[in-house]
XYZ file of C-alpha atoms in Angstrom:
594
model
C 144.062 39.827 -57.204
C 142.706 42.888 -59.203
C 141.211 45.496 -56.845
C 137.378 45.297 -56.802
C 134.893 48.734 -55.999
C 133.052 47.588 -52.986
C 129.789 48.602 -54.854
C 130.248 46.051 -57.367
C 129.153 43.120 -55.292
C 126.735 40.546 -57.076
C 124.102 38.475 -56.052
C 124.193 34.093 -56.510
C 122.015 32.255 -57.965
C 120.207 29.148 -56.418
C 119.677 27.008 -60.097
C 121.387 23.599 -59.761
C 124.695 23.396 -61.853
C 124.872 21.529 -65.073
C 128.129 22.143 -66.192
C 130.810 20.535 -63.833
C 133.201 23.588 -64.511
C 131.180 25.688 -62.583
C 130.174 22.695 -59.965
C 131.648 24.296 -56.841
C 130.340 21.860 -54.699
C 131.706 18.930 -56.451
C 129.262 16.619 -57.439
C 130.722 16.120 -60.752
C 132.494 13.197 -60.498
C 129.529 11.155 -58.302
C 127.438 12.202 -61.006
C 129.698 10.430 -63.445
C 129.343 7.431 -61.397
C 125.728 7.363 -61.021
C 125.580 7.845 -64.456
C 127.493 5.078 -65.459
C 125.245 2.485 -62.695
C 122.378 3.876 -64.625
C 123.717 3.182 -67.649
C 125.046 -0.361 -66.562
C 122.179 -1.169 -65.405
C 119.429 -0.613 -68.165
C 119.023 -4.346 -68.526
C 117.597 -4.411 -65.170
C 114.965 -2.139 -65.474
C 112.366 -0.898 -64.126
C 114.002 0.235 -61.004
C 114.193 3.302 -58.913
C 117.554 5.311 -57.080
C 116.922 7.960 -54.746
C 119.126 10.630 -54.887
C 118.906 11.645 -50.551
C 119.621 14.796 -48.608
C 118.022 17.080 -46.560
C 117.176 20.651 -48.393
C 120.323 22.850 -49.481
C 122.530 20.298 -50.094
C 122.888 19.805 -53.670
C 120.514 17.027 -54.424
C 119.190 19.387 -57.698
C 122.388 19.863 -59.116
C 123.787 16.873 -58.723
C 120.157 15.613 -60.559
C 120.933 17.997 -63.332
C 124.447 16.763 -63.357
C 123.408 13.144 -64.180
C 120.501 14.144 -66.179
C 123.267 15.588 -68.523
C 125.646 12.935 -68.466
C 122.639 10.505 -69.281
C 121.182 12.366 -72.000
C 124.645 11.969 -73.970
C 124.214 8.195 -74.100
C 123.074 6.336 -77.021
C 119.495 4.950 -76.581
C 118.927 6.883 -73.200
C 115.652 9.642 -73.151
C 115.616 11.804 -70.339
C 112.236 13.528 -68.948
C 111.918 16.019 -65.728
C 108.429 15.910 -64.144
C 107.869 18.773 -62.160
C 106.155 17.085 -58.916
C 105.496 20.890 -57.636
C 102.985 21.195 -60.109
C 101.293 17.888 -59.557
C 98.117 17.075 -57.693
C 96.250 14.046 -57.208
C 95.644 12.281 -60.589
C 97.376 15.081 -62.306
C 100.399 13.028 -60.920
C 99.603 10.223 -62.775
C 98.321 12.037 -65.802
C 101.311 13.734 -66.347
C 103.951 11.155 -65.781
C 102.441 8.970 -68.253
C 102.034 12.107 -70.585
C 106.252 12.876 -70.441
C 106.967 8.691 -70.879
C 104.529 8.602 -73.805
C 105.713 11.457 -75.280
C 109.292 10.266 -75.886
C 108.598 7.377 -77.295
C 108.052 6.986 -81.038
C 104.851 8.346 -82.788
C 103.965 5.557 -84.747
C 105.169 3.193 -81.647
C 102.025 4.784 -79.999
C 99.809 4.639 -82.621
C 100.365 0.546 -83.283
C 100.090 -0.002 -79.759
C 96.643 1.871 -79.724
C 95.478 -0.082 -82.404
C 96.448 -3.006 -81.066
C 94.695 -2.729 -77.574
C 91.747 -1.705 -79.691
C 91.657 -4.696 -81.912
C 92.077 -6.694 -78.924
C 89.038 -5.231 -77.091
C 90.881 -4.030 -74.248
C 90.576 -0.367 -75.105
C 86.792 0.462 -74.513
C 83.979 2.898 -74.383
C 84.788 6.377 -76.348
C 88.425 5.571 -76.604
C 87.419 2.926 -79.277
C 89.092 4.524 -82.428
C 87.940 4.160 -86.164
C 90.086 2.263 -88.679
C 91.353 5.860 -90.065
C 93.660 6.349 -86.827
C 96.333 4.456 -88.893
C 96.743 7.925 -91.095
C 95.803 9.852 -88.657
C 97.836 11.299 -85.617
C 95.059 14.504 -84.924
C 92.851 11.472 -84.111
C 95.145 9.752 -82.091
C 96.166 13.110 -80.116
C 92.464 13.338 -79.576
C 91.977 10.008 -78.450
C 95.065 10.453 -75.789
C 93.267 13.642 -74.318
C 89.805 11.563 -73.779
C 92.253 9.005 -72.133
C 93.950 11.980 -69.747
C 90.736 13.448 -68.761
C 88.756 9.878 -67.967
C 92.069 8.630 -65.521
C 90.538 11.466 -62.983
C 87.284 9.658 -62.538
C 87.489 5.878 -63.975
C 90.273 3.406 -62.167
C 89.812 1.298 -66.136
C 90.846 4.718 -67.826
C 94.120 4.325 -65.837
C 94.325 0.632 -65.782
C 93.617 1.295 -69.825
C 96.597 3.668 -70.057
C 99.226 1.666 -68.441
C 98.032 -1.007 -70.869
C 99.148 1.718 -73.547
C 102.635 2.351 -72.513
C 103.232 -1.279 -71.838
C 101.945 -2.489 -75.524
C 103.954 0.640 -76.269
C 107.439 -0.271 -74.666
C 107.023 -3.630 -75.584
C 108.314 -2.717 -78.843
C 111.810 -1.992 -77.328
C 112.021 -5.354 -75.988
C 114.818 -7.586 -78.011
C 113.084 -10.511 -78.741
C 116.581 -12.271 -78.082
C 117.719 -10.896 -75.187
C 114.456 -10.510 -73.827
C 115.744 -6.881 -72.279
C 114.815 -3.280 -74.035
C 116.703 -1.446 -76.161
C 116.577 1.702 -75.115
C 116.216 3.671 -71.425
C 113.655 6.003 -70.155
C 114.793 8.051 -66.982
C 112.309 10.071 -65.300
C 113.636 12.691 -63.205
C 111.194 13.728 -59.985
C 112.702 16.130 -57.428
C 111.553 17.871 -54.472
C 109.395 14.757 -53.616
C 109.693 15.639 -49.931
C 108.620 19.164 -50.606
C 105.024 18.247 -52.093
C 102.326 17.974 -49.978
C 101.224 14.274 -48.644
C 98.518 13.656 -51.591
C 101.078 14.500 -53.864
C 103.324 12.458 -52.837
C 101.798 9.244 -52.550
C 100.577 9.337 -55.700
C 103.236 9.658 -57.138
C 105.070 7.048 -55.421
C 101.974 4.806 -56.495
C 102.456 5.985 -59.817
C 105.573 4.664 -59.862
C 104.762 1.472 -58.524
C 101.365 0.561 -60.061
C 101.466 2.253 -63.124
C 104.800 2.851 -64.241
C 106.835 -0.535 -63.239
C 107.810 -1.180 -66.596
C 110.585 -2.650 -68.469
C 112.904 0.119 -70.000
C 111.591 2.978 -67.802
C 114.476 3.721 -64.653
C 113.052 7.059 -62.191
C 115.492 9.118 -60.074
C 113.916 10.602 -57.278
C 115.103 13.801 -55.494
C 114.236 13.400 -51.696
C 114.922 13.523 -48.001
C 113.707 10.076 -47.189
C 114.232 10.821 -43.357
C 110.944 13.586 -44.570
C 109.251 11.279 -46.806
C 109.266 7.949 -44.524
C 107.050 10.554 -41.664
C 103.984 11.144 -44.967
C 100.523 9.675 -43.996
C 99.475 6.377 -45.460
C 96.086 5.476 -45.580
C 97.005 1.996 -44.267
C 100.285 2.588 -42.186
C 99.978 2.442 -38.162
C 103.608 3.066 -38.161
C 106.852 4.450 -39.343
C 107.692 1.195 -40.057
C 105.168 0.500 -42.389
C 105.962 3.439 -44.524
C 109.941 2.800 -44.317
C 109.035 -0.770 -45.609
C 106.450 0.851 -48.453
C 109.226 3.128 -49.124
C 111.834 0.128 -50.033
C 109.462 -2.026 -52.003
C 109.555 1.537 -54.267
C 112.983 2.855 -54.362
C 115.823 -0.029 -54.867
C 119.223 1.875 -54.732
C 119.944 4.945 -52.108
C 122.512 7.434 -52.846
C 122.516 9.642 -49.851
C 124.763 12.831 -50.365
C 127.444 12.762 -47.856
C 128.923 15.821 -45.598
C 131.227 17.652 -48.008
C 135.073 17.384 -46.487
C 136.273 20.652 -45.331
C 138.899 21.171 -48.437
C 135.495 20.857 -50.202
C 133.499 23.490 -48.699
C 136.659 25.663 -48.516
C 136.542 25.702 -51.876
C 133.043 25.978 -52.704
C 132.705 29.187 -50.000
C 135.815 30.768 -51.644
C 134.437 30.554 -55.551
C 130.912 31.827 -54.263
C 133.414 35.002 -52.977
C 134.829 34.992 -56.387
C 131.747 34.969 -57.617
C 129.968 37.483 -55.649
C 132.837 39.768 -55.819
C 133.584 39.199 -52.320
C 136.437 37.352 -51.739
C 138.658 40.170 -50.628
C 136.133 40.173 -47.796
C 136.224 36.770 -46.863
C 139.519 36.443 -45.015
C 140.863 32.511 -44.250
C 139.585 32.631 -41.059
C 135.816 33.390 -41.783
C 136.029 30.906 -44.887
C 136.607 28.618 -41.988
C 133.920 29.869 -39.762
C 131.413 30.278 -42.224
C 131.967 26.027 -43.519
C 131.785 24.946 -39.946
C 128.879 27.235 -38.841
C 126.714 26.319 -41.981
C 127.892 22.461 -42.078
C 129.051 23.084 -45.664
C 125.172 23.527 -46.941
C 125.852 25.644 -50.393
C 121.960 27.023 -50.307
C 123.182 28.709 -46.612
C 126.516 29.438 -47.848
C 124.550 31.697 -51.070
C 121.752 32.739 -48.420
C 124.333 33.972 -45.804
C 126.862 35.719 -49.004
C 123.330 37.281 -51.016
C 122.082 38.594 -47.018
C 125.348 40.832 -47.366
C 124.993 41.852 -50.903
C 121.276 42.635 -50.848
C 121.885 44.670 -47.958
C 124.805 46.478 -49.002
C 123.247 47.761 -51.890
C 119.756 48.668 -50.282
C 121.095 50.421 -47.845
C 124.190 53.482 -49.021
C 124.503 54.222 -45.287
C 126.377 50.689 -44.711
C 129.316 51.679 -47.169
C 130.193 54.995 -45.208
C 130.220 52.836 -42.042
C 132.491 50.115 -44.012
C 131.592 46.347 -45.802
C 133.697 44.586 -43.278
C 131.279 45.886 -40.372
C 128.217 44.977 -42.600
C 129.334 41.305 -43.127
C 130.260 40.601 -39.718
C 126.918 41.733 -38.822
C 125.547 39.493 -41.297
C 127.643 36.439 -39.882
C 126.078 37.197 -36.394
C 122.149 37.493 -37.677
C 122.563 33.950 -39.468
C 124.777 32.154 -37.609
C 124.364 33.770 -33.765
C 120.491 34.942 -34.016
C 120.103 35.153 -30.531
C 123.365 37.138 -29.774
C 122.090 39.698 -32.754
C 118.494 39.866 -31.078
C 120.212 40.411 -27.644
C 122.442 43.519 -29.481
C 119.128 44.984 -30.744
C 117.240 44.986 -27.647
C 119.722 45.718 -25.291
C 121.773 48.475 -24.541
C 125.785 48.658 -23.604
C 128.613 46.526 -25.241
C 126.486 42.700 -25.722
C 129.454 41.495 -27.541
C 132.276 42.940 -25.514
C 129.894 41.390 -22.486
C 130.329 37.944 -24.069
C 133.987 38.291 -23.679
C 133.799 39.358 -20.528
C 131.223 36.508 -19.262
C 133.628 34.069 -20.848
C 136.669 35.120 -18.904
C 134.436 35.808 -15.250
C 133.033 31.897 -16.013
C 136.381 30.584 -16.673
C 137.509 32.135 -13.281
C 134.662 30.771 -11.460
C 134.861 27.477 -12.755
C 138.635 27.465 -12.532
C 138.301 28.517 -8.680
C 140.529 31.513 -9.830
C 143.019 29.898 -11.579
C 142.516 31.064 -14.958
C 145.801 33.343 -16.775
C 145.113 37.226 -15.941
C 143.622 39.344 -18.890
C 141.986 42.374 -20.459
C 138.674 40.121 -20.504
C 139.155 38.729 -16.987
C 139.452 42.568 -15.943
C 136.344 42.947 -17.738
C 134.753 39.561 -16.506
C 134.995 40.620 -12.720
C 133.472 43.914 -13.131
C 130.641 42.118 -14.858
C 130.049 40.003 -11.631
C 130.090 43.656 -9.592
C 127.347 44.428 -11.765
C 125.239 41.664 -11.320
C 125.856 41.537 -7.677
C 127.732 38.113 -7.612
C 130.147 37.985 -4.360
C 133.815 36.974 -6.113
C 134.800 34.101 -3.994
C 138.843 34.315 -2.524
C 141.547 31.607 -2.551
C 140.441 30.512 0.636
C 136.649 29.962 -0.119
C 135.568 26.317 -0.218
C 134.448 24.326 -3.662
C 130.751 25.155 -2.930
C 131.574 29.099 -2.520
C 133.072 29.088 -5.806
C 130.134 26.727 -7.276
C 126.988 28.730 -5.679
C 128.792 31.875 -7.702
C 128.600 30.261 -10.846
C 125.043 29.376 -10.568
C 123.933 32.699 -9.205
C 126.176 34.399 -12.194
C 124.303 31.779 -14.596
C 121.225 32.670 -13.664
C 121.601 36.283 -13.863
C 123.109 37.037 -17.335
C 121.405 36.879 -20.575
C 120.609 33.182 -21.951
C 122.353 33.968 -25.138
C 126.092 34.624 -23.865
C 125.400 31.273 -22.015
C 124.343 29.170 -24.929
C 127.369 30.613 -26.731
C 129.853 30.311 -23.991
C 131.804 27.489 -25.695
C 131.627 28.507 -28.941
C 134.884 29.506 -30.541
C 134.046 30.448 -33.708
C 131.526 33.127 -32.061
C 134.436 34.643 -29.333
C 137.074 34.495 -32.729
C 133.791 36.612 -34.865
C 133.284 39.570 -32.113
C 137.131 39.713 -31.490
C 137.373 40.624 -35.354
C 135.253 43.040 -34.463
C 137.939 45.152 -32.968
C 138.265 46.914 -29.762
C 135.393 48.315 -27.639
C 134.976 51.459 -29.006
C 134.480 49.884 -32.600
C 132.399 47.121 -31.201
C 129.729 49.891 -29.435
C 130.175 51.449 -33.268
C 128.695 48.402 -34.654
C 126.146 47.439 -32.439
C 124.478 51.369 -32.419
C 124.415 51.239 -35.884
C 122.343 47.961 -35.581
C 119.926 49.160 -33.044
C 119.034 52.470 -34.979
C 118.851 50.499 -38.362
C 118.562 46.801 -38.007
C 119.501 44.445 -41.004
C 116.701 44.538 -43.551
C 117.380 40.981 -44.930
C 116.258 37.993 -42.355
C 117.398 35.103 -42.971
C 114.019 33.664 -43.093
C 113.507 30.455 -46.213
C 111.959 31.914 -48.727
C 110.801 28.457 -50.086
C 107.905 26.704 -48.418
C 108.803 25.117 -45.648
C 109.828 21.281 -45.403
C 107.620 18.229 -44.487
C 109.768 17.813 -41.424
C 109.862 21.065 -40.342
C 107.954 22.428 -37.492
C 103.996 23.455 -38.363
C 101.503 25.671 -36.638
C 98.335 25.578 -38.212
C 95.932 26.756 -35.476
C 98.211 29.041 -33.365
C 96.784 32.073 -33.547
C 99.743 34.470 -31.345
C 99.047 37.561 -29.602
C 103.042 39.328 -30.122
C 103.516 42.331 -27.566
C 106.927 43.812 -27.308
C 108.020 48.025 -27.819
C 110.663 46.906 -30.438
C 109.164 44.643 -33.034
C 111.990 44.983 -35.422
C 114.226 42.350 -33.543
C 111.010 39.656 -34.315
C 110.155 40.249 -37.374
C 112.403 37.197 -38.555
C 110.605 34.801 -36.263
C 107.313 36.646 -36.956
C 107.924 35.454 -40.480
C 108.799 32.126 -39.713
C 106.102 31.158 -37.891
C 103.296 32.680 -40.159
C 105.295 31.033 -43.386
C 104.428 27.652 -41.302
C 101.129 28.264 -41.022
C 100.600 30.530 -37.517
C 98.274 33.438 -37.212
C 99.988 36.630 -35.832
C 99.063 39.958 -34.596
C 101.810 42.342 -33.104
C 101.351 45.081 -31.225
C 103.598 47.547 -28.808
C 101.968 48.058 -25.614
C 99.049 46.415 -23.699
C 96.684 48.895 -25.219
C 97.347 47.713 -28.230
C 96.619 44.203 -26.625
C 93.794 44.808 -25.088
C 92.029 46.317 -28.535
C 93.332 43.036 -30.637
C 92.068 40.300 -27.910
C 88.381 40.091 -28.383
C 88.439 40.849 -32.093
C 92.080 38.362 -32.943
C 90.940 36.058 -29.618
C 94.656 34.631 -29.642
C 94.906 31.162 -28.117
C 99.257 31.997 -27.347
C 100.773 35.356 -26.156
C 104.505 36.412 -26.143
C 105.097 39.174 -24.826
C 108.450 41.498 -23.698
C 109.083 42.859 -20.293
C 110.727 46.141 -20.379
C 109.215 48.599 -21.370
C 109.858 52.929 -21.961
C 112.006 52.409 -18.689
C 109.694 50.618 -16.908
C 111.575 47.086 -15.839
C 108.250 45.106 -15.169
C 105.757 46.719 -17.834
C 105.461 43.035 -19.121
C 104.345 41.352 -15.888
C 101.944 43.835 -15.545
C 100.604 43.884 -19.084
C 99.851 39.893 -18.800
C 98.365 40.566 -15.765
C 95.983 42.971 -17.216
C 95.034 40.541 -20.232
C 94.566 37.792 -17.979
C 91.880 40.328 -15.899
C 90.341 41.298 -19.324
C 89.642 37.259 -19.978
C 92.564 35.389 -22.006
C 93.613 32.406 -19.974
C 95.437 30.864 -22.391
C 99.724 29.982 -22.119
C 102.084 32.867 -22.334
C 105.569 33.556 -23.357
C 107.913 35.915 -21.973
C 110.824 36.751 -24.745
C 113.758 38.808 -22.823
C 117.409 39.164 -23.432
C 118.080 38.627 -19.694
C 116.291 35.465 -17.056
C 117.017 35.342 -13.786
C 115.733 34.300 -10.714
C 113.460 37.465 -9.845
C 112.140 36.821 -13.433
C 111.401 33.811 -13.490
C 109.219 34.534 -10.058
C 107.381 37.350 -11.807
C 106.583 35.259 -15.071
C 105.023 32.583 -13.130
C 103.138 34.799 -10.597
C 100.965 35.009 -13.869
C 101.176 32.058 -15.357
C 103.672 32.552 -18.002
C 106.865 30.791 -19.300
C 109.974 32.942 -19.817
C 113.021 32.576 -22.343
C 115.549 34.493 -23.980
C 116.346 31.790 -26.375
C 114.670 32.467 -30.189
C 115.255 28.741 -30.541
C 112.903 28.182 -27.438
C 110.121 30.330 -28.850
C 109.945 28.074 -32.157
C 109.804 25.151 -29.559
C 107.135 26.559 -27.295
C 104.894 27.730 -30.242
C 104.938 24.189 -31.683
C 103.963 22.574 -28.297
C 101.040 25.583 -28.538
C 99.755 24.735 -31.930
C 100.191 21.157 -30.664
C 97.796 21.712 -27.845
C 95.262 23.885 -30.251
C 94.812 21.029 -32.469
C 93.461 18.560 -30.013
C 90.170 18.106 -30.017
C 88.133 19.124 -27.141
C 86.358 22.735 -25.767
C 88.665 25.791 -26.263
C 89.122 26.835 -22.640
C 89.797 22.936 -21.633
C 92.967 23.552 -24.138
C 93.692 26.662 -22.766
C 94.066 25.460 -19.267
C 96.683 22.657 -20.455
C 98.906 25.637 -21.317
C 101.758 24.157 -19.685
């Protein structure tokens, strides 16, 4: 491999791929076969395939693929509607506009004239005899048609009439089946809000079920069978509304690993960071990200972004900086945990590992470096180390006291191997307290936040307005983001002054708060405690790297929850913003806080 200068690293692209050289992800070849089903198939139209996954998974390119391969195939048009920039009857409007528009001029223009010699088209649509030389006329009439659909059911009913007449004319009057193929490409349906969507599904089924028109629809039907219908009681009746709509379901399978392994090393080649990406983080990164390309490009651009914003990271070395990356993506909680907390976090994961192991083994674990390091960890939280001699229940009442005690992060990740094989890459403990200082003083820059909107299925918060207190914001800002992008109000501030000046004016129905504070161990207790004198009485959060039993006494000696799990804040803000959009009097929701 030719030697590449570190500063040379690129940023990915997230466009879907239309030429299958570049098609790291491999779609190529399904697209070939949906293609030719398509193809096969044009006889049977109108009908409609849904091309299913759930977002980052390659549903667009694959789309693009087969839009491709289609639009190489004698008598086959292909249109893209863009259902992002639909609303309402605009939906309609413009599906009907793209159809129209690749069919032939004068195809149009008979089967106005026709529809107006038979009476059906009526009002100020009626067209003099001149319209047969005339296509400014025509174009005219069309935009009366577009702008009457908005506010007359006949002007729609008048316009499907049009592209019928106008279709007809592929028809074989033999065969009785059409000539030629019109596939209407519509992705991201899942992504549009609920108005959007159903009108374009009744687009589809009202307006545009028509003989020689096939649609391919780009969609997470797990997200699109939970939209509102005006008549559904259940999500039954919107599964079955969904099949009486879509006829064929391609759902995108999980890529096999030989796949991903070689879709994560040709986004290295690309990014110029393959000497980077050593066999054993390929592996990590495929398993960890469950072969989704979008996170695979998130997780590779995180690195590159950051490298070259910040010149400080290539004194310190781009195999530190991508490691780092790895843990903010993949281990969030661990990387909060190294920010606010002092010491050796990751060498403490080791060393909670081996002490566990030895507990649970009753001491019968191999000897170690990290079993050395494991025992002195249960000095320091005071845990007794049972003997050989002790009974089961010694050795059991250790683990749960030790369990209790540490920080909820090394538990959750206690069994994860691909998390102890990342921090022992990190080298030895002097390199690992390296790392993690360099962290705390400058945190990474680039959260792996979505920058998209977020999807229909994923959590929402309109109405939580959250009161954030904690001396270190820097640690939240990803979840901050998160929450706000999904529709939460939040104000931050450092200390309980801070607090105290925000409530009346903000008047936050949620709180999270930290505990530690400028080396005072309990400044959070007692900052809830004065919020709670100054009149909130709503549910509180408190966010720590470490629970344990004289915590969790503290927390609800004021009424407060207490985690150390980012995963468990998402959770309890959703149940908040659940409770905040009931109906009832304000302090009646407040008091259902738990």
């Amino acid at each position: 491999m030719v030697a590449v200068d570190e500063g040379e690293f690129v940023l990915l692209n997230d466009l879907p791929v239309e030429d299958a050289t570049l098609d790291l992800p491999g779609t190529s070849m399904v697209a070939g076969e949906l293609a030719n089903l398509i193809y096969g198939s044009r006889g049977s139209t109108p009908f409609v395939l849904a091309v299913d996954g759930r977002w980052g998974t390659g549903k667009s390119t694959l789309m693009r693929q087969l839009s491709e391969i289609l639009a190489r195939r004698p008598d086959v048009e292909t249109v893209w509607f863009n259902a992002w920039t639909a609303s309402g009857v605009s939906a309609l409007t413009g599906m009907l506009k793209l159809v129209l528009g690749r069919l032939d001029r004068n195809v149009v223009r008979r089967a106005f004239r026709r529809l107006r010699d038979n009476e059906v088209l009526g009002g100020s649509l009626r067209i003099g005899a001149g319209v047969a030389a005339s296509f400014f006329r025509l174009d005219r009439a069309l935009d009366q048609l577009w702008a009457q659909m908005s506010v007359d059911a006949r002007a729609r009913e008048q316009a499907r009439d049009l592209l019928a007449t106008a279709l007809g004319s592929w028809i074989d009057e033999q065969t009785g089946q059409p000539r030629h193929t019109i596939v209407v490409f519509v992705d991201d349906l899942d992504r549009c809000g609920e108005a959007t969507a159903i009108e374009i599904c009744e687009a589809i089924k009202l307006y545009l079920d028509l003989p020689g028109i096939a649609f391919v629809l780009g969609c997470d039907l797990a997200v699109l069978s939970r939209i509102s219908l005006p008549a559904a009681e259940s999500g039954g009746h919107v599964r079955e509304y969904l099949e009486k709509i879509v006829q064929v379901n391609y759902q995108i399978p999980v890529a096999a690993e030989a796949t991903v392994t070689t879709m994560i090393r040709g986004y290295a080649q690309r990014s110029r960071t393959a000497h980077l990406l050593t066999e054993p983080l390929v592996a990590l990164i495929g398993r960890q990200c469950a072969g989704n390309p979008r996170r695979v490009k998130r997780l590779i651009n995180s690195f590159v972004a950051e490298y070259q914003l910040d010149p400080r990271w290539r004194e310190f070395g781009a195999d530190g900086l991508l490691k780092s990356v790895l843990l903010q993506h993949l281990y969030p909680d661990l990387y909060r945990e190294i920010l606010t907390t002092g010491g050796d976090v990751l060498g403490g994961l080791l060393a909670y590992r081996a002490a566990r192991d030895w507990l649970l083994t009753h001491g019968r674990v191999p000897t170690g470096e990290d079993l050395q390091a494991g025992r002195q960890l249960l000095v320091a939280y005071g845990i007794s180390q049972p003997s050989a001699q002790d009974p089961a229940d010694v050795w059991e009442r250790a683990v749960g006291q030790f369990e209790g005690r540490v920080p909820e992060a090394w538990r959750l990740l206690a069994g994860n191997e691909d998390c102890r094989m990342l921090v022992r890459d990190l080298g030895p403990e002097p390199e690992r307290l390296r790392l993690q200082h360099r962290l705390r003083r400058r945190p990474l820059s680039t959260a792996p936040t979505p920058v998209e909107p977020p999807a229909a299925d994923e959590a929402r918060y309109e109405g939580l307005r959250l009161l954030w207190i904690d001396a270190s914001p820097a640690g939240n800002e990803p979840m901050i983001d998160g929450l706000t992008a999904r529709g939460a109000q939040v104000r931050t501030s450092t200390d309980t002054r801070q607090a105290l000046e925000i409530l009346p004016l903000f008047q936050p129905n949620a709180v999270i708060s930290d505990i530690s504070r400028g080396g005072e161990e309990r400044a959070g207790f007692e900052g809830l405690r004065v919020l709670r004198q100054a009149g909130y009485a709503g549910p509180a959060l408190f966010f720590t790297s470490r629970v344990d039993d004289d915590r969790r006494r503290l927390a609800a000696a004021v009424d407060a929850a207490i985690t150390a799990s980012a995963g468990r804040v998402g959770e309890w803000a959703q149940a908040q913003a659940a409770v905040a959009a009931q109906p009832g009097p304000v302090d009646d929701r407040a008091r259902g806080r738990k």
